Amino acid sequence: MTSASTKIMDSARSCLLSEGYANLSTRKVADQAGVSLSQIHYHFGGKQGMVLALLDHENARLVDRQRQMYAASEPLWKRYEQACDFLDDDLASGYVRVLQEMIAAGWSDAMVAQRVLTMLQSWMNLLEEVAREAETRIGSLGPFTAAELAVLVGTSFLGGEAMILLGDDGWTERVRTSLRRVGDLIRTWETQPAT
């Protein structure tokens, strides 16, 4: 990435977090980045391309982080707890807000929807790998296939993130507690004596 495109991405993240996607102005992004407006069009093709590039970059970095974490040899319940900790980091960094903004934009823009679904599929693929590993080590996943369990866990996080972003402290606490309780369930599952 060039110096100009890096400045644009940093500025786009900042503006997106403060303005939201609907109110995001490429002129404001360019001004804040200290580049001409034409640089946004040159590097990204416009507002949509700029935000999707930002999301692509962040998504690839975070999926890689998650992949490394899940590759550790610790019990799955500890790795799941780390995933819950990462949620806090991702909320603070603005990634979750950018993702949720682009999910909403995808409701009315098929191209955005396809790009977001491709990004989300990378998370689901990783979760499916983790579920397959758990099935191999621990045994049956009950009524679920590894793919179904991956979708259940992944969409629980996505829905929880949306609820947290709405800003109600009561719902935020309920979401965080519920997601962490899944870790308790995994711990029970992992530590129960084999029958």
Coordinates of C-alpha atoms in Angstrom, one line a residue:
M1 CA 0.0 0.0 0.0
T2 CA 1.3 3.4 -0.9
S3 CA 1.7 6.3 1.6
A4 CA -1.3 8.1 0.1
S5 CA -3.5 5.0 0.2
T6 CA -2.5 4.3 3.8
K7 CA -3.3 7.9 4.8
I8 CA -6.7 7.6 3.0
M9 CA -7.5 4.3 4.8
D10 CA -6.6 5.8 8.2
S11 CA -8.7 8.8 7.5
A12 CA -11.6 6.7 6.1
R13 CA -11.6 4.6 9.3
S14 CA -11.7 7.7 11.5
C15 CA -14.4 9.4 9.4
L16 CA -16.5 6.2 9.1
L17 CA -16.5 5.8 12.9
S18 CA -17.5 9.3 13.5
E19 CA -20.0 9.8 10.6
G20 CA -21.2 6.3 9.6
Y21 CA -21.3 5.0 6.1
A22 CA -24.4 7.0 4.9
N23 CA -22.8 10.3 5.9
L24 CA -19.2 9.5 4.9
S25 CA -17.8 12.2 2.6
T26 CA -14.8 11.4 0.4
R27 CA -14.0 15.1 0.4
K28 CA -13.7 15.1 4.2
V29 CA -11.6 11.9 4.0
A30 CA -9.3 13.5 1.5
D31 CA -9.0 16.7 3.5
Q32 CA -8.2 14.8 6.7
A33 CA -5.7 12.6 4.9
G34 CA -4.0 15.6 3.3
V35 CA -4.5 14.3 -0.2
S36 CA -6.5 15.5 -3.2
L37 CA -9.9 14.0 -3.8
S38 CA -8.7 12.5 -7.0
Q39 CA -6.4 10.3 -5.0
I40 CA -9.4 8.4 -3.5
H41 CA -10.7 7.8 -7.0
Y42 CA -7.3 6.8 -8.3
H43 CA -6.6 4.3 -5.5
F44 CA -10.1 3.0 -4.7
G45 CA -12.5 4.1 -7.4
G46 CA -14.7 6.1 -4.9
K47 CA -16.3 5.9 -1.6
Q48 CA -17.6 2.4 -1.8
G49 CA -14.3 1.0 -3.0
M50 CA -12.4 2.9 -0.3
V51 CA -14.6 1.5 2.5
L52 CA -14.5 -2.0 1.1
A53 CA -10.7 -1.9 0.8
L54 CA -10.6 -0.8 4.4
L55 CA -12.9 -3.7 5.5
D56 CA -10.9 -6.2 3.3
H57 CA -7.6 -5.1 4.9
E58 CA -9.0 -5.2 8.5
N59 CA -10.8 -8.5 7.9
A60 CA -7.7 -10.3 6.5
R61 CA -5.6 -9.1 9.4
L62 CA -8.2 -10.2 12.0
V63 CA -9.0 -13.6 10.4
D64 CA -5.3 -14.3 10.4
R65 CA -5.1 -13.3 14.1
Q66 CA -8.0 -15.6 14.9
R67 CA -6.5 -18.4 12.8
Q68 CA -3.2 -18.2 14.8
M69 CA -5.1 -18.1 18.1
Y70 CA -7.2 -21.2 17.2
A71 CA -4.1 -23.0 16.1
A72 CA -2.7 -22.9 19.7
S73 CA -2.6 -26.1 21.7
E74 CA -4.6 -24.7 24.6
P75 CA -8.1 -26.2 25.3
L76 CA -10.8 -25.0 23.0
W77 CA -12.6 -23.3 25.9
K78 CA -9.6 -21.1 26.6
R79 CA -9.3 -20.2 22.9
Y80 CA -13.0 -19.4 22.8
E81 CA -12.5 -17.1 25.8
Q82 CA -9.7 -15.4 23.9
A83 CA -12.1 -14.9 21.0
C84 CA -14.5 -13.1 23.4
D85 CA -11.6 -10.9 24.5
F86 CA -10.8 -10.1 20.9
L87 CA -14.4 -9.0 20.4
D88 CA -13.7 -6.2 22.9
D89 CA -10.5 -5.3 20.9
D90 CA -12.4 -5.3 17.7
L91 CA -15.2 -3.1 19.0
A92 CA -12.6 -0.6 20.3
S93 CA -10.7 -0.5 17.1
G94 CA -13.8 0.3 15.1
Y95 CA -13.6 -2.9 12.9
V96 CA -17.0 -4.1 14.2
R97 CA -18.7 -0.8 13.4
V98 CA -17.2 -0.8 9.9
L99 CA -18.3 -4.3 9.3
Q100 CA -21.9 -3.6 10.5
E101 CA -22.0 -0.4 8.4
M102 CA -21.1 -2.4 5.3
I103 CA -23.6 -5.2 6.2
A104 CA -26.3 -2.5 6.3
A105 CA -25.0 -1.0 3.0
G106 CA -25.2 -4.5 1.5
W107 CA -28.9 -4.6 2.0
S108 CA -29.4 -2.2 -0.8
D109 CA -26.3 -2.8 -2.9
A110 CA -25.7 -6.3 -4.3
M111 CA -22.0 -5.7 -5.0
V112 CA -21.4 -4.6 -1.4
A113 CA -23.4 -7.6 -0.2
Q114 CA -21.4 -10.0 -2.2
R115 CA -18.1 -8.6 -0.9
V116 CA -19.3 -8.6 2.7
L117 CA -20.6 -12.2 2.4
T118 CA -17.2 -13.3 1.0
M119 CA -15.4 -11.7 4.0
L120 CA -17.9 -13.3 6.4
Q121 CA -17.3 -16.7 4.7
S122 CA -13.6 -16.5 5.7
W123 CA -14.8 -16.3 9.4
M124 CA -17.2 -19.2 8.9
N125 CA -14.6 -21.3 7.2
L126 CA -12.2 -20.8 10.1
L127 CA -15.0 -21.6 12.7
E128 CA -15.8 -24.8 10.7
E129 CA -12.2 -25.9 10.9
V130 CA -12.3 -25.3 14.6
A131 CA -15.5 -27.3 14.9
R132 CA -14.0 -30.2 12.9
E133 CA -11.0 -30.2 15.2
A134 CA -13.2 -30.3 18.2
E135 CA -15.3 -33.1 16.7
T136 CA -12.1 -35.1 16.0
R137 CA -10.7 -34.5 19.5
I138 CA -13.8 -34.7 21.7
G139 CA -16.5 -36.5 19.7
S140 CA -19.9 -35.8 18.4
L141 CA -21.2 -32.3 18.0
G142 CA -24.7 -33.4 18.9
P143 CA -27.3 -32.7 16.2
F144 CA -24.9 -30.2 14.4
T145 CA -22.5 -30.6 11.5
A146 CA -19.3 -28.7 11.9
A147 CA -20.6 -26.2 9.2
E148 CA -23.9 -25.7 11.1
L149 CA -22.1 -25.1 14.4
A150 CA -19.8 -22.6 12.7
V151 CA -22.8 -20.7 11.4
L152 CA -24.5 -20.8 14.8
V153 CA -21.4 -19.4 16.6
G154 CA -20.5 -16.9 13.9
T155 CA -24.0 -15.4 13.6
S156 CA -24.2 -15.3 17.4
F157 CA -21.2 -13.0 17.4
L158 CA -22.5 -10.9 14.4
G159 CA -25.9 -10.4 16.1
G160 CA -24.3 -9.7 19.4
E161 CA -22.1 -7.1 17.8
A162 CA -25.1 -5.4 16.3
M163 CA -26.9 -5.3 19.7
I164 CA -23.8 -3.9 21.4
L165 CA -23.5 -1.1 18.8
L166 CA -27.0 0.0 19.6
G167 CA -25.5 1.3 22.8
D168 CA -27.8 0.0 25.5
D169 CA -25.8 -1.0 28.5
G170 CA -28.3 -3.7 29.6
W171 CA -28.3 -5.4 26.2
T172 CA -24.5 -5.1 26.0
E173 CA -24.0 -6.9 29.3
R174 CA -26.5 -9.6 28.3
V175 CA -24.8 -10.2 25.0
R176 CA -21.3 -10.3 26.5
T177 CA -22.5 -12.7 29.3
S178 CA -24.3 -15.0 26.9
L179 CA -21.3 -15.2 24.5
R180 CA -19.0 -16.0 27.4
R181 CA -21.4 -18.7 28.7
V182 CA -20.8 -20.6 25.5
G183 CA -17.2 -20.9 26.7
D184 CA -18.4 -22.4 29.9
L185 CA -20.4 -25.0 27.9
I186 CA -17.3 -25.8 25.8
R187 CA -15.3 -26.2 29.0
T188 CA -17.9 -28.7 30.4
W189 CA -17.9 -30.5 27.2
E190 CA -14.1 -30.7 27.0
T191 CA -13.5 -31.7 30.6
Q192 CA -16.3 -34.3 31.0
P193 CA -15.0 -37.9 31.4
A194 CA -15.2 -40.0 28.3
T195 CA -18.1 -42.5 28.4

